[in-house]
Every structure is written in C-alpha cells, then in structure tokens.
Amino acid sequence: MIKRSGKCRPLCAVLAALILLISICCAGCGQKDVPVQEEDLIRVGFSQVGSESDWRMANTASMISALSEENGFELIFDNAKQRQENQLLAIRNFIQQDVDYIVLAPIAESGWDDVLQEAKDAGIPVIIVDRQIAVGDESLYTSWVGSNFLEEGQRAIRWLEGTVQQQGRLNQPLRILHIMGTDGATAQIQRTKALNDAARTHPGWKIVSRLKGEYTEAKAYELVRDFLQTGEEIDVIYSENDNMTFGAIRALEEAGIRCGTDGDVMIISFDAVRDALKLCLEGKISVCVECNPLHGPRVASLIRQLEAGETPAKLTYVDETFFSPGVLSEELISGREY
Ligand code: GZL
Ligand code: ZN
C-alpha cells in the first residue's frame, strides 16, 4: 500500500480540488445538450379511436406533434382500431405504467365508468378529447375539449333551408338520404339530432333511409351503392363525415347520378378536410361543415395548467365554420392545416 508522505499533502489537495472543479464544469457544460431527463418528461397515455378518417389522422398528427419530447412530454400512443375494448385495455395499461395523465378520444359516449374509476383510484387525471363521454360521476374526468356537434348540424340545416328557399321549394317535398357516423358517438348523436329536429320542423322533408357508414369511405360506398339499386329517388344526402361522402360520390357517379347543388343530388358533408373542400370547390359537395381536429395544442395547455396547479375549464369548445363553393379558392384550401 503506498503511504503518502506528509510533504505532497498540500499539492495533492490542490490537484484534487482542480480535478473536482474540472469534472463539475464538464458535467455542467455537457449537461446543456443532454436531452431532458426521462424523469422530467410528463408521461401521457393517449387512447385514440382508430384511423377511420382523414379527420382522425389529422387529430392524431396534432396530438403527436403537441405532446412531443421537445415540448416536455413522453407520449404513449394507442390506436384502438375502432374497438372500444381496445381503448379499455389501453387505459388499463396506462394505469399499470403509472402515467401522469390519460387522454381519451372515446369511440362512443357510454361504457367508461369502471375504467375511469380505476384511473381516479390510481390518482391519474383523465382528459377527454373530441367526442364526449356519459358517466354517472363527472369527476371521473378533469376536462373535455372538442366540437359543438349539435351546432355543426344546425349550421348544415340552416344552409339547407336557405338553399331550398332560394330554389323556391322550402315547403315542397325533400327526400333526404342520411348517412350516419359510428353509433353512439357524440358527433353522430348530435349531427343526427339536428337533422331529426329539422325533419320535424319541415313536414315535407322526408328521411328516406338511414345508412350506418361507421365514418368510413368503404362502408358508405357499399351502402349507398346498394341503396341506389332500389331506384328510390333522393334530393339531398346528409353525410356525417367527409370519408363517407367520398364513398357516396363514387356510388352516385357509378350510377350516373350528378351530385352538387346544380346536379341531381345535393350533398351536405361534415369535417371539411382538404379533399372534401376540393370537391366542394368543384361543386360536387354543396356544403362542408368544419369540424376542427387540431386538439393537440389545447390538450398540451390543459396539462400545463394542471401541472401548474390551476383548474382548467371542464368543457372547451373549439371554433368552427362552414364552406360553400362560393367562399372557397385554391389558395384558401392549400393554406389549411388538414
Ligand atoms: C368528430 C369526430 C368524427 C369525425 C369523423 O369530431 O369524432 O370522427 O367527424 C371521425 O371523421 O371519424
Ligand atoms: Zn366539430
């Protein structure tokens, strides 16, 4: 064992202090470009409905870009492929992983009480985006951000009333084909309510058939193609999202039916994604009712508020409008985020 002689003690002490100083400053300077430590990130489990529509893809993209690592988040993303049981599984996994927050885009309004009670018991706040949930205890979720779907439907109906009035046929028979979104989704329930209320107000308006298109292009194409083979005449299609509208237009054109306000069948469509706005500019879709999917930044700021110990609003509605061919242009459409 090497015994240290008394003579070098002060020198060793200086050297040791020097080495310590250098190591501290290196550690410090290296620290700058070291990414935020894992434990500093806010861990968020996000259960998404699926990838059924352009709207949904835009919603997912918005959430992923807002809840990014450079924004201080660790996002655990789950795509439920349009099956509620997958969402329940995902939420239970998030609880197991003890995330800091759970964000849920619910496929339908019912069926969440038990799993959200488990999240509450685990002390994990839950934020709901897009469609709403119907729970016995409102404390099972902290906040919701999304659209006023009834207002969207009423916007569509006001446009239809104005249009048929201009055509001088407000009190004449109007045959409406209703293409519905996923059963029990708030968007479906509320957009459908607006149409049903209007059909009661206008005795001449008749909903000739209701097709369950599940918000997908493929399903709506099949159902509309089969409906058209019955030979039943229609004046309007009320389609609860753009992807179902794309399927309907394909079926109509295959049957030689011209769509658009100057055609045989007017089409009302919801979401106003870019491809629908293009068809609206072309005159094939008569009106696009906007449904804003860009909830990512709102969710990130809700979480920031909660992190800061603030109490965010329980419900936050996003602003939306509607587009008819007259207000659309190439530059407006290319300037849109989705
Ligand atoms: C509405 C959203 C609906 C969209 C569809 O906010 O829940 O689900 O209208 C999507 O495109 O599939
Ligand atoms: Zn909306």
XYZ file of C-alpha atoms and ligand atoms in Angstrom:
351
model
C 0.000 0.000 0.000
C 1.599 3.334 -0.926
C 1.805 5.586 2.076
C 1.504 9.208 1.226
C 4.369 11.321 2.516
C 3.475 14.434 4.528
C 5.418 16.683 2.006
C 2.949 16.239 -1.005
C -0.278 16.659 1.002
C -0.927 20.395 0.108
C -0.067 19.686 -3.595
C -2.443 16.669 -3.667
C -5.185 18.763 -2.106
C -4.774 21.428 -4.830
C -4.747 18.770 -7.562
C -7.821 17.084 -6.116
C -9.672 20.409 -5.937
C -8.629 21.169 -9.526
C -9.840 17.764 -10.792
C -13.096 18.205 -8.898
C -13.571 21.691 -10.383
C -12.870 20.447 -13.920
C -15.232 17.487 -13.539
C -18.049 19.706 -12.223
C -17.756 22.187 -15.082
C -17.508 19.396 -17.685
C -20.549 17.747 -16.254
C -22.244 21.172 -16.318
C -21.252 22.050 -19.889
C -22.104 18.559 -21.157
C -25.455 18.981 -19.398
C -26.579 21.641 -21.929
C -27.061 19.312 -24.900
C -28.165 16.280 -22.890
C -31.883 15.810 -23.625
C -34.333 16.484 -20.832
C -34.009 13.620 -18.371
C -36.653 10.895 -18.718
C -37.975 11.608 -15.240
C -38.576 15.308 -16.145
C -40.926 14.419 -19.035
C -44.669 14.469 -18.411
C -45.831 10.945 -19.274
C -49.120 10.899 -21.182
C -51.066 7.824 -22.299
C -53.302 8.645 -25.307
C -56.038 6.224 -26.425
C -57.115 7.139 -29.967
C -60.293 5.773 -31.656
C -58.561 4.476 -34.770
C -57.572 5.686 -38.249
C -61.032 5.584 -39.837
C -60.972 9.005 -41.472
C -58.852 11.906 -42.721
C -60.186 13.825 -39.732
C -58.890 11.179 -37.347
C -55.437 11.157 -38.981
C -55.250 14.954 -38.632
C -56.336 14.680 -34.997
C -53.643 12.064 -34.296
C -50.958 14.166 -36.030
C -51.945 17.196 -33.969
C -51.749 15.264 -30.692
C -48.400 13.631 -31.509
C -46.758 16.920 -32.536
C -48.057 18.779 -29.458
C -47.211 16.047 -26.927
C -43.625 15.700 -28.162
C -40.437 15.156 -26.180
C -39.094 18.595 -27.095
C -42.318 20.019 -25.630
C -41.570 18.100 -22.432
C -43.815 15.072 -22.896
C -43.337 11.329 -23.196
C -46.334 10.160 -25.256
C -47.561 6.571 -25.114
C -49.938 6.284 -28.090
C -52.504 3.526 -28.648
C -54.682 3.127 -31.777
C -57.841 1.182 -30.811
C -58.765 0.340 -34.424
C -62.366 1.488 -33.797
C -62.940 -1.049 -30.982
C -63.927 0.154 -27.506
C -62.485 -2.936 -25.820
C -59.060 -1.918 -27.146
C -59.489 1.505 -25.562
C -60.382 -0.048 -22.203
C -57.268 -2.263 -22.449
C -55.080 0.711 -23.361
C -56.326 2.752 -20.393
C -55.631 -0.162 -18.006
C -52.123 -0.437 -19.473
C -51.581 3.289 -18.930
C -52.660 2.848 -15.276
C -50.231 -0.088 -14.910
C -47.460 2.089 -16.328
C -48.461 4.797 -13.853
C -48.557 7.597 -16.437
C -49.035 11.175 -15.252
C -52.115 11.818 -17.461
C -54.522 9.793 -19.587
C -56.033 11.356 -22.717
C -59.023 9.555 -24.213
C -60.696 10.135 -27.592
C -63.740 7.946 -26.896
C -65.294 5.960 -29.742
C -68.723 6.201 -28.082
C -70.273 8.009 -25.094
C -71.056 5.024 -22.860
C -69.001 2.267 -21.171
C -66.308 4.317 -19.374
C -67.427 4.455 -15.718
C -65.475 1.438 -14.410
C -62.161 2.051 -16.171
C -62.165 5.767 -15.336
C -62.902 4.920 -11.690
C -59.747 2.765 -11.768
C -57.799 5.739 -13.179
C -59.239 8.002 -10.464
C -58.325 5.455 -7.754
C -54.785 5.446 -9.208
C -54.709 9.268 -8.960
C -54.300 9.749 -12.729
C -56.210 12.734 -14.215
C -58.148 11.971 -17.423
C -58.684 14.439 -20.288
C -61.340 13.680 -22.911
C -60.925 14.934 -26.500
C -63.345 15.144 -29.431
C -66.454 13.042 -28.679
C -67.900 13.217 -25.175
C -68.499 10.547 -22.530
C -71.638 9.918 -20.480
C -70.546 8.944 -16.944
C -72.505 8.871 -13.681
C -69.767 10.807 -11.885
C -68.444 13.867 -13.764
C -65.340 13.888 -11.557
C -64.121 10.809 -13.460
C -62.611 13.192 -15.999
C -60.905 16.515 -15.458
C -61.561 18.288 -18.787
C -63.019 17.834 -22.267
C -62.069 19.681 -25.462
C -63.904 19.277 -28.743
C -66.687 20.440 -31.024
C -70.248 21.542 -30.600
C -71.642 18.824 -32.842
C -75.256 19.952 -32.492
C -74.249 23.419 -33.657
C -72.459 21.805 -36.607
C -75.661 20.005 -37.585
C -77.767 23.139 -37.124
C -75.306 25.064 -39.318
C -75.882 22.474 -42.049
C -79.655 22.674 -41.675
C -79.652 26.480 -41.812
C -77.687 26.247 -45.063
C -80.151 23.676 -46.483
C -83.179 25.785 -45.511
C -81.628 28.849 -47.161
C -80.755 26.904 -50.298
C -84.151 25.266 -50.848
C -85.822 28.592 -50.072
C -83.740 30.210 -52.845
C -84.828 27.357 -55.109
C -88.434 28.215 -54.217
C -89.115 24.762 -52.749
C -88.892 25.289 -48.967
C -92.354 23.810 -48.400
C -92.131 21.154 -51.102
C -91.199 17.512 -50.519
C -87.472 16.966 -49.956
C -86.151 13.387 -49.984
C -83.084 13.051 -47.746
C -80.645 10.121 -47.552
C -78.981 10.134 -44.109
C -75.505 8.544 -43.827
C -74.747 8.213 -40.090
C -71.411 8.012 -38.262
C -70.489 5.425 -35.628
C -73.499 4.627 -33.415
C -73.299 6.344 -30.029
C -70.505 8.746 -30.954
C -71.341 12.288 -29.825
C -70.716 13.512 -33.381
C -73.290 11.001 -34.643
C -75.837 11.655 -31.890
C -75.766 15.445 -32.233
C -75.466 15.750 -36.013
C -78.353 13.281 -36.307
C -80.415 15.263 -33.762
C -80.081 18.411 -35.873
C -81.431 16.541 -38.915
C -84.271 14.904 -36.979
C -85.297 18.261 -35.467
C -85.371 19.772 -38.977
C -87.443 16.892 -40.376
C -90.000 17.597 -37.643
C -89.997 21.336 -38.430
C -90.446 20.781 -42.186
C -93.272 18.269 -42.756
C -92.300 17.992 -46.446
C -88.798 16.797 -45.557
C -88.611 13.002 -45.584
C -85.614 10.922 -44.454
C -85.948 8.093 -46.967
C -83.229 5.907 -45.416
C -80.566 5.928 -42.693
C -77.303 4.147 -43.577
C -74.705 3.289 -40.878
C -71.444 4.234 -42.554
C -69.136 3.968 -39.491
C -67.331 7.133 -40.710
C -65.514 5.093 -43.377
C -65.423 5.532 -47.160
C -65.639 1.801 -47.898
C -68.720 1.158 -45.775
C -70.561 4.215 -47.104
C -69.772 3.279 -50.722
C -71.270 -0.197 -50.275
C -74.396 1.061 -48.503
C -75.090 3.891 -50.973
C -74.440 1.616 -53.974
C -76.961 -0.899 -52.604
C -79.454 1.871 -51.754
C -79.276 3.331 -55.287
C -80.123 -0.091 -56.717
C -83.561 0.202 -55.061
C -84.288 3.012 -57.526
C -85.550 5.260 -54.710
C -85.123 8.924 -55.683
C -83.331 11.403 -53.382
C -82.707 15.148 -53.430
C -80.142 15.516 -50.621
C -77.505 13.385 -48.909
C -76.743 14.361 -45.288
C -73.382 12.636 -44.700
C -71.904 12.802 -41.187
C -68.278 12.870 -42.344
C -66.242 13.506 -45.477
C -64.886 9.983 -45.911
C -68.426 8.588 -46.092
C -69.166 11.364 -48.590
C -66.251 10.221 -50.780
C -67.766 6.724 -50.829
C -71.232 8.097 -51.592
C -69.959 10.225 -54.501
C -68.241 7.163 -56.017
C -71.512 5.203 -55.826
C -73.585 8.098 -57.220
C -71.256 8.643 -60.177
C -71.176 4.909 -60.947
C -74.976 5.097 -61.111
C -74.776 8.080 -63.471
C -76.224 10.483 -60.887
C -74.774 14.015 -60.876
C -74.044 15.397 -57.403
C -73.871 19.055 -56.422
C -76.233 21.986 -55.994
C -76.735 22.178 -59.774
C -76.875 18.380 -60.096
C -79.476 15.767 -59.211
C -78.409 15.342 -55.557
C -77.071 17.994 -53.144
C -74.507 16.726 -50.617
C -74.009 18.071 -47.100
C -70.750 16.808 -45.539
C -69.038 17.220 -42.153
C -65.334 17.687 -41.254
C -64.154 19.940 -44.151
C -60.890 18.063 -44.685
C -58.820 19.244 -47.651
C -60.045 16.628 -50.159
C -63.656 17.490 -49.331
C -63.003 21.213 -49.788
C -61.575 20.419 -53.237
C -64.778 18.548 -54.143
C -66.766 21.483 -52.784
C -64.808 23.915 -54.958
C -65.569 21.590 -57.889
C -69.261 21.860 -56.957
C -69.749 18.150 -56.170
C -70.224 18.746 -52.440
C -72.690 21.545 -51.741
C -71.549 22.483 -48.244
C -68.649 21.403 -45.994
C -69.308 21.893 -42.286
C -65.991 22.302 -40.491
C -65.040 20.025 -37.611
C -61.702 21.088 -36.170
C -59.392 18.116 -35.325
C -56.388 20.149 -34.131
C -56.793 19.450 -30.416
C -53.106 18.753 -29.651
C -52.103 22.258 -28.536
C -55.247 22.596 -26.415
C -54.558 19.305 -24.635
C -50.927 20.289 -24.032
C -52.016 23.589 -22.470
C -54.657 21.830 -20.326
C -51.898 19.575 -18.963
C -49.603 22.570 -18.383
C -52.404 24.249 -16.394
C -52.843 21.116 -14.279
C -49.070 20.855 -13.773
C -49.149 24.448 -12.505
C -51.886 23.524 -10.021
C -54.540 25.502 -11.908
C -58.100 24.274 -12.542
C -58.826 24.299 -16.300
C -62.341 24.691 -17.716
C -64.365 21.481 -17.617
C -65.534 21.909 -21.236
C -63.695 23.782 -24.011
C -65.461 24.130 -27.379
C -63.370 24.822 -30.491
C -64.396 27.462 -33.049
C -65.725 26.159 -36.371
C -67.373 27.431 -39.535
C -68.673 26.016 -42.847
C -67.725 26.342 -46.508
C -69.857 26.506 -49.662
C -68.378 26.682 -53.187
C -68.749 30.488 -53.312
C -66.273 31.157 -50.481
C -63.667 28.570 -51.490
C -60.478 29.091 -53.525
C -57.331 27.069 -54.319
C -55.236 29.284 -52.022
C -57.699 29.011 -49.119
C -57.667 25.214 -49.441
C -53.868 24.908 -49.741
C -53.487 27.153 -46.689
C -55.477 24.786 -44.485
C -53.670 22.629 -41.907
C -55.643 19.447 -42.695
C -65.886 14.402 -34.940
C -65.177 13.068 -34.950
C -65.646 12.266 -36.096
C -65.345 12.934 -37.426
C -65.077 11.737 -38.265
O -65.263 15.270 -34.059
O -65.463 12.356 -33.770
O -64.953 11.029 -36.084
O -66.400 13.722 -37.894
C -64.245 10.907 -37.309
O -64.379 11.981 -39.438
O -64.142 9.618 -37.757
Zn -66.739 19.579 -34.803
